[in-house]
mmCIF file of C-alpha atoms and ligand atoms in Angstrom:
data_model
loop_
_atom_site.group_PDB
_atom_site.id
_atom_site.type_symbol
_atom_site.label_atom_id
_atom_site.label_comp_id
_atom_site.label_asym_id
_atom_site.label_seq_id
_atom_site.Cartn_x
_atom_site.Cartn_y
_atom_site.Cartn_z
ATOM 1 C CA MET A 1 61.962 39.553 -39.754
ATOM 2 C CA PHE A 2 62.736 37.200 -42.557
ATOM 3 C CA LYS A 3 65.421 35.462 -40.310
ATOM 4 C CA GLU A 4 62.569 35.059 -37.582
ATOM 5 C CA LEU A 5 60.406 33.528 -40.206
ATOM 6 C CA LYS A 6 62.995 30.997 -41.397
ATOM 7 C CA ASP A 7 64.018 30.224 -37.778
ATOM 8 C CA LEU A 8 60.450 29.224 -36.804
ATOM 9 C CA ILE A 9 59.915 27.119 -39.917
ATOM 10 C CA VAL A 10 63.124 25.030 -39.361
ATOM 11 C CA LYS A 11 62.254 24.493 -35.676
ATOM 12 C CA SER A 12 58.550 23.381 -36.369
ATOM 13 C CA LYS A 13 57.744 19.867 -36.067
ATOM 14 C CA HIS A 14 54.006 20.252 -37.244
ATOM 15 C CA LEU A 15 53.728 23.214 -39.740
ATOM 16 C CA ILE A 16 50.628 24.116 -41.411
ATOM 17 C CA PHE A 17 50.380 26.828 -44.130
ATOM 18 C CA PHE A 18 46.889 28.481 -44.543
ATOM 19 C CA THR A 19 46.402 30.315 -47.855
ATOM 20 C CA GLY A 20 44.050 32.826 -49.403
ATOM 21 C CA ALA A 21 43.498 34.920 -52.714
ATOM 22 C CA GLY A 22 46.619 37.108 -51.896
ATOM 23 C CA ILE A 23 49.071 34.218 -52.812
ATOM 24 C CA SER A 24 47.266 33.835 -56.472
ATOM 25 C CA THR A 25 46.890 37.411 -57.348
ATOM 26 C CA GLU A 26 50.720 37.269 -58.045
ATOM 27 C CA SER A 27 49.649 34.519 -60.537
ATOM 28 C CA GLY A 28 47.313 37.060 -62.097
ATOM 29 C CA ILE A 29 44.124 35.462 -60.615
ATOM 30 C CA PRO A 30 42.041 38.476 -59.306
ATOM 31 C CA ASP A 31 40.997 38.278 -55.523
ATOM 32 C CA PHE A 32 37.174 37.621 -56.160
ATOM 33 C CA ARG A 33 36.135 38.879 -52.928
ATOM 34 C CA GLY A 34 38.263 42.071 -52.533
ATOM 35 C CA PRO A 35 37.325 45.521 -53.097
ATOM 36 C CA SER A 36 37.667 45.515 -56.910
ATOM 37 C CA GLY A 37 36.967 41.852 -56.942
ATOM 38 C CA PHE A 38 34.678 39.917 -59.488
ATOM 39 C CA TRP A 39 31.879 39.624 -57.053
ATOM 40 C CA LYS A 40 31.566 43.371 -56.876
ATOM 41 C CA THR A 41 30.657 43.571 -60.558
ATOM 42 C CA ASN A 42 29.169 40.400 -61.087
ATOM 43 C CA LYS A 43 26.174 38.978 -58.973
ATOM 44 C CA PRO A 44 27.047 35.950 -57.157
ATOM 45 C CA ILE A 45 25.231 32.767 -58.038
ATOM 46 C CA TYR A 46 23.834 31.235 -54.769
ATOM 47 C CA PHE A 47 23.756 27.453 -54.372
ATOM 48 C CA HIS A 48 19.910 27.300 -53.672
ATOM 49 C CA ASP A 49 19.258 29.074 -57.072
ATOM 50 C CA PHE A 50 21.674 26.854 -58.947
ATOM 51 C CA ILE A 51 19.883 23.774 -57.612
ATOM 52 C CA GLU A 52 16.263 25.153 -58.323
ATOM 53 C CA SER A 53 16.741 26.590 -61.789
ATOM 54 C CA GLU A 54 17.990 25.464 -65.019
ATOM 55 C CA GLU A 55 18.281 28.872 -66.476
ATOM 56 C CA VAL A 56 20.654 29.682 -63.345
ATOM 57 C CA ARG A 57 22.633 26.483 -63.884
ATOM 58 C CA LYS A 58 23.227 27.723 -67.687
ATOM 59 C CA LYS A 59 24.309 31.155 -66.569
ATOM 60 C CA SER A 60 26.651 29.533 -63.976
ATOM 61 C CA TRP A 61 28.285 27.194 -66.589
ATOM 62 C CA GLU A 62 28.544 30.034 -69.109
ATOM 63 C CA ARG A 63 30.277 32.178 -66.545
ATOM 64 C CA SER A 64 32.653 29.181 -65.458
ATOM 65 C CA LYS A 65 33.698 28.610 -68.983
ATOM 66 C CA ASP A 66 34.431 32.282 -69.716
ATOM 67 C CA THR A 67 36.597 32.225 -66.417
ATOM 68 C CA LYS A 68 38.431 28.913 -67.471
ATOM 69 C CA ASP A 69 39.085 30.449 -70.980
ATOM 70 C CA LYS A 70 40.619 33.583 -69.303
ATOM 71 C CA PHE A 71 42.822 32.023 -66.688
ATOM 72 C CA GLN A 72 43.786 28.654 -68.451
ATOM 73 C CA LYS A 73 47.612 29.774 -68.548
ATOM 74 C CA VAL A 74 47.954 30.724 -64.966
ATOM 75 C CA GLU A 75 51.045 28.993 -63.385
ATOM 76 C CA PRO A 76 52.140 28.894 -59.971
ATOM 77 C CA ASN A 77 54.267 31.917 -58.538
ATOM 78 C CA ILE A 78 57.285 32.197 -56.379
ATOM 79 C CA GLY A 79 55.115 32.009 -53.200
ATOM 80 C CA HIS A 80 53.368 28.604 -54.433
ATOM 81 C CA LYS A 81 56.794 27.138 -55.217
ATOM 82 C CA ALA A 82 58.450 28.218 -52.072
ATOM 83 C CA ILE A 83 55.580 26.698 -49.881
ATOM 84 C CA ALA A 84 55.805 23.412 -52.059
ATOM 85 C CA ASN A 85 59.531 23.241 -51.371
ATOM 86 C CA ILE A 86 59.378 24.194 -47.654
ATOM 87 C CA MET A 87 56.707 21.394 -47.283
ATOM 88 C CA LYS A 88 58.866 18.826 -48.982
ATOM 89 C CA LYS A 89 61.511 19.479 -46.447
ATOM 90 C CA THR A 90 59.196 19.608 -43.420
ATOM 91 C CA PRO A 91 57.698 16.400 -42.097
ATOM 92 C CA ASN A 92 54.100 16.468 -41.066
ATOM 93 C CA SER A 93 53.521 19.684 -42.787
ATOM 94 C CA HIS A 94 49.939 20.299 -44.234
ATOM 95 C CA LEU A 95 48.399 23.088 -46.324
ATOM 96 C CA ILE A 96 44.997 24.355 -45.709
ATOM 97 C CA THR A 97 43.617 26.751 -48.520
ATOM 98 C CA GLN A 98 40.636 28.916 -49.393
ATOM 99 C CA ASN A 99 41.721 28.940 -53.057
ATOM 100 C CA VAL A 100 39.901 26.980 -55.748
ATOM 101 C CA ASP A 101 42.566 27.368 -58.552
ATOM 102 C CA ASN A 102 44.626 24.275 -58.010
ATOM 103 C CA LEU A 103 47.941 26.205 -58.155
ATOM 104 C CA HIS A 104 49.290 24.517 -54.975
ATOM 105 C CA GLN A 105 48.861 21.068 -56.521
ATOM 106 C CA LYS A 106 50.415 22.214 -59.854
ATOM 107 C CA SER A 107 53.313 23.476 -57.844
ATOM 108 C CA GLY A 108 54.016 20.041 -56.407
ATOM 109 C CA VAL A 109 52.231 19.679 -53.181
ATOM 110 C CA PRO A 110 50.918 16.195 -52.845
ATOM 111 C CA ASP A 111 46.932 16.066 -52.766
ATOM 112 C CA ASN A 112 47.202 14.253 -49.167
ATOM 113 C CA GLN A 113 48.965 17.280 -47.896
ATOM 114 C CA ILE A 114 46.224 19.618 -49.062
ATOM 115 C CA THR A 115 42.799 20.457 -47.657
ATOM 116 C CA GLU A 116 40.605 22.762 -49.583
ATOM 117 C CA LEU A 117 38.209 24.454 -47.838
ATOM 118 C CA HIS A 118 36.299 25.923 -50.816
ATOM 119 C CA GLY A 119 36.788 23.008 -53.285
ATOM 120 C CA ASN A 120 38.448 23.089 -56.688
ATOM 121 C CA SER A 121 37.386 24.843 -59.824
ATOM 122 C CA THR A 122 39.452 22.628 -62.167
ATOM 123 C CA TYR A 123 37.003 19.691 -62.391
ATOM 124 C CA ALA A 124 33.318 19.017 -61.536
ATOM 125 C CA LYS A 125 31.428 16.588 -59.279
ATOM 126 C CA CYS A 126 28.007 15.173 -59.046
ATOM 127 C CA LEU A 127 26.223 16.675 -56.208
ATOM 128 C CA GLU A 128 24.579 13.306 -55.091
ATOM 129 C CA CYS A 129 27.132 10.676 -55.542
ATOM 130 C CA GLU A 130 29.992 12.784 -56.011
ATOM 131 C CA VAL A 131 31.622 11.303 -58.915
ATOM 132 C CA ARG A 132 34.292 13.417 -60.667
ATOM 133 C CA TYR A 133 33.814 14.849 -64.078
ATOM 134 C CA GLU A 134 36.433 16.694 -66.280
ATOM 135 C CA LEU A 135 35.350 20.067 -67.352
ATOM 136 C CA ALA A 136 36.576 19.923 -70.909
ATOM 137 C CA PRO A 137 33.840 17.584 -72.238
ATOM 138 C CA ILE A 138 31.053 19.692 -70.120
ATOM 139 C CA TYR A 139 32.228 22.673 -71.734
ATOM 140 C CA LYS A 140 32.118 21.390 -75.249
ATOM 141 C CA ALA A 141 28.520 19.838 -74.933
ATOM 142 C CA PHE A 142 27.488 23.295 -73.516
ATOM 143 C CA SER A 143 28.986 25.303 -76.171
ATOM 144 C CA GLU A 144 28.175 23.025 -78.974
ATOM 145 C CA LYS A 145 24.504 21.955 -77.844
ATOM 146 C CA GLY A 146 23.763 24.113 -74.933
ATOM 147 C CA LYS A 147 23.662 21.003 -72.832
ATOM 148 C CA ILE A 148 24.226 21.474 -69.191
ATOM 149 C CA PRO A 149 25.488 18.185 -67.219
ATOM 150 C CA PHE A 150 23.703 15.632 -65.216
ATOM 151 C CA CYS A 151 25.623 12.509 -63.718
ATOM 152 C CA ASP A 152 25.892 9.487 -65.763
ATOM 153 C CA GLU A 153 25.810 7.396 -62.738
ATOM 154 C CA CYS A 154 22.833 8.596 -60.727
ATOM 155 C CA GLY A 155 21.239 11.550 -62.719
ATOM 156 C CA GLY A 156 22.246 14.074 -60.125
ATOM 157 C CA ILE A 157 23.158 17.570 -60.821
ATOM 158 C CA VAL A 158 26.702 18.093 -61.702
ATOM 159 C CA LYS A 159 28.471 21.323 -60.775
ATOM 160 C CA THR A 160 32.138 22.592 -60.767
ATOM 161 C CA ALA A 161 33.503 21.225 -57.457
ATOM 162 C CA THR A 162 33.737 24.507 -55.674
ATOM 163 C CA ILE A 163 31.703 25.764 -52.582
ATOM 164 C CA SER A 164 29.238 28.212 -53.877
ATOM 165 C CA PHE A 165 27.749 31.276 -51.866
ATOM 166 C CA GLY A 166 24.941 29.578 -49.762
ATOM 167 C CA GLN A 167 26.453 26.128 -49.968
ATOM 168 C CA PRO A 168 27.386 24.453 -46.677
ATOM 169 C CA MET A 169 31.013 24.065 -46.046
ATOM 170 C CA PRO A 170 32.494 20.540 -46.740
ATOM 171 C CA GLU A 171 32.195 18.437 -43.656
ATOM 172 C CA GLU A 172 35.144 16.230 -44.271
ATOM 173 C CA GLU A 173 37.593 19.064 -45.250
ATOM 174 C CA MET A 174 36.377 21.021 -41.978
ATOM 175 C CA ARG A 175 37.067 17.983 -39.973
ATOM 176 C CA ILE A 176 40.552 17.386 -41.336
ATOM 177 C CA ALA A 177 41.574 21.127 -41.275
ATOM 178 C CA GLN A 178 40.433 21.096 -37.513
ATOM 179 C CA ALA A 179 42.340 17.856 -36.760
ATOM 180 C CA LYS A 180 45.600 19.191 -38.294
ATOM 181 C CA THR A 181 45.289 22.408 -36.862
ATOM 182 C CA VAL A 182 45.018 21.139 -33.300
ATOM 183 C CA LEU A 183 48.308 19.156 -33.607
ATOM 184 C CA CYS A 184 50.240 22.095 -35.158
ATOM 185 C CA ASP A 185 52.974 24.063 -33.508
ATOM 186 C CA LEU A 186 53.399 26.651 -36.142
ATOM 187 C CA PHE A 187 50.480 27.983 -38.284
ATOM 188 C CA ILE A 188 51.447 30.366 -41.075
ATOM 189 C CA THR A 189 48.581 32.504 -42.851
ATOM 190 C CA VAL A 190 49.642 33.705 -46.488
ATOM 191 C CA GLY A 191 47.591 36.174 -48.469
ATOM 192 C CA THR A 192 44.304 36.092 -46.587
ATOM 193 C CA SER A 193 42.540 39.081 -44.835
ATOM 194 C CA LEU A 194 41.228 36.390 -42.311
ATOM 195 C CA VAL A 195 37.712 37.675 -42.593
ATOM 196 C CA VAL A 196 35.868 34.892 -44.152
ATOM 197 C CA PHE A 197 34.562 32.577 -41.530
ATOM 198 C CA PRO A 198 34.452 29.804 -40.548
ATOM 199 C CA ALA A 199 37.742 29.423 -42.362
ATOM 200 C CA ALA A 200 39.282 32.251 -40.289
ATOM 201 C CA GLY A 201 38.793 30.528 -37.146
ATOM 202 C CA PHE A 202 41.737 28.208 -37.717
ATOM 203 C CA PRO A 203 44.460 30.514 -36.985
ATOM 204 C CA GLN A 204 42.578 31.547 -33.727
ATOM 205 C CA LEU A 205 42.300 27.815 -32.823
ATOM 206 C CA ALA A 206 45.954 27.268 -33.484
ATOM 207 C CA LYS A 207 46.891 30.244 -31.021
ATOM 208 C CA GLU A 208 44.409 28.693 -28.472
ATOM 209 C CA ILE A 209 46.389 25.388 -28.548
ATOM 210 C CA GLY A 210 49.626 27.248 -28.050
ATOM 211 C CA ALA A 211 51.117 27.080 -31.620
ATOM 212 C CA LYS A 212 52.905 30.110 -33.014
ATOM 213 C CA LEU A 213 51.129 32.227 -35.512
ATOM 214 C CA ILE A 214 52.718 33.990 -38.272
ATOM 215 C CA ILE A 215 50.793 36.512 -40.627
ATOM 216 C CA ILE A 216 52.112 37.183 -44.127
ATOM 217 C CA ASN A 217 49.624 39.471 -46.136
ATOM 218 C CA ASN A 218 50.464 42.893 -47.997
ATOM 219 C CA GLU A 219 47.838 44.740 -45.590
ATOM 220 C CA PRO A 220 46.745 44.336 -41.962
ATOM 221 C CA THR A 221 44.454 41.594 -40.946
ATOM 222 C CA ASP A 222 42.016 41.311 -38.126
ATOM 223 C CA LEU A 223 44.323 38.801 -36.264
ATOM 224 C CA ASP A 224 47.600 40.863 -36.498
ATOM 225 C CA ALA A 225 47.078 41.647 -32.756
ATOM 226 C CA ILE A 226 47.465 37.932 -31.613
ATOM 227 C CA ALA A 227 50.347 36.938 -34.056
ATOM 228 C CA ASP A 228 53.784 35.953 -33.003
ATOM 229 C CA LEU A 229 55.070 37.418 -36.352
ATOM 230 C CA VAL A 230 53.393 40.067 -38.944
ATOM 231 C CA ILE A 231 54.922 40.589 -42.179
ATOM 232 C CA HIS A 232 53.166 43.264 -44.461
ATOM 233 C CA GLU A 233 54.799 42.495 -47.700
ATOM 234 C CA GLN A 234 54.129 41.259 -51.120
ATOM 235 C CA ILE A 235 54.175 37.475 -50.836
ATOM 236 C CA GLY A 236 56.673 37.142 -53.739
ATOM 237 C CA LYS A 237 59.102 39.428 -52.029
ATOM 238 C CA VAL A 238 58.873 37.188 -48.703
ATOM 239 C CA PHE A 239 59.591 34.079 -50.482
ATOM 240 C CA SER A 240 62.228 35.254 -53.010
ATOM 241 C CA ASN A 241 65.464 33.723 -52.363
ATOM 242 C CA PHE A 242 63.686 31.740 -49.352
ATOM 243 C CA SER A 243 65.176 28.291 -48.975
ATOM 244 C CA ILE A 244 65.533 25.971 -46.267
ATOM 245 C CA ASP A 245 68.096 23.189 -46.198
HETATM 246 ZN ZN1 ZN B 1 25.875 10.973 -59.308
#
């Protein structure tokens, strides 16, 4: 099984990794959408409400700060590192992720080889002009003065750079993910149950254009039946001692 995985990776000319929450749970980040996930006990904040209400924005910044305090020491795990290593040695490889934790970047995958479908929680952006803001000064002003951020450039609302419930998928990222997928010959999903659409459409698209599909997840997924190789294991176990020359 692991030999087959390695052979397919080595033969691939256009490899795509597609990752979800499962890869980061082994770094101690909970699966927000899973059965015991964050969203089962905390009511999601919808994008529309964030835009409309200052109270909701305050609540959102408070929650974001709490989460940040809790997870600031989180590091990439063996799965992140193995993927970074494989991508370094595989020309034309690309990573599409549903995660917002920045751990793939931290493990050494260059920005231009990563497409983040749900954004990134480690910085903020103006919703109007998309200028980037760092979180530390925002949290400082919030805890000391209860101030929530507006854009210095255009006065727009500043929000963490994640895609919230009810917020449209980012057009540019969706376009890049699609363009990369139609070129791939091997598509490997890691740690995602493949139920969140439209993101879960990418492995299906890969199959449609004739690429091989490998699914690595610790439990069955909706697309196991169409995959060329299915590995139901802990991700760390799959990638421990895994190396390509
Ligand atoms: Zn702005």
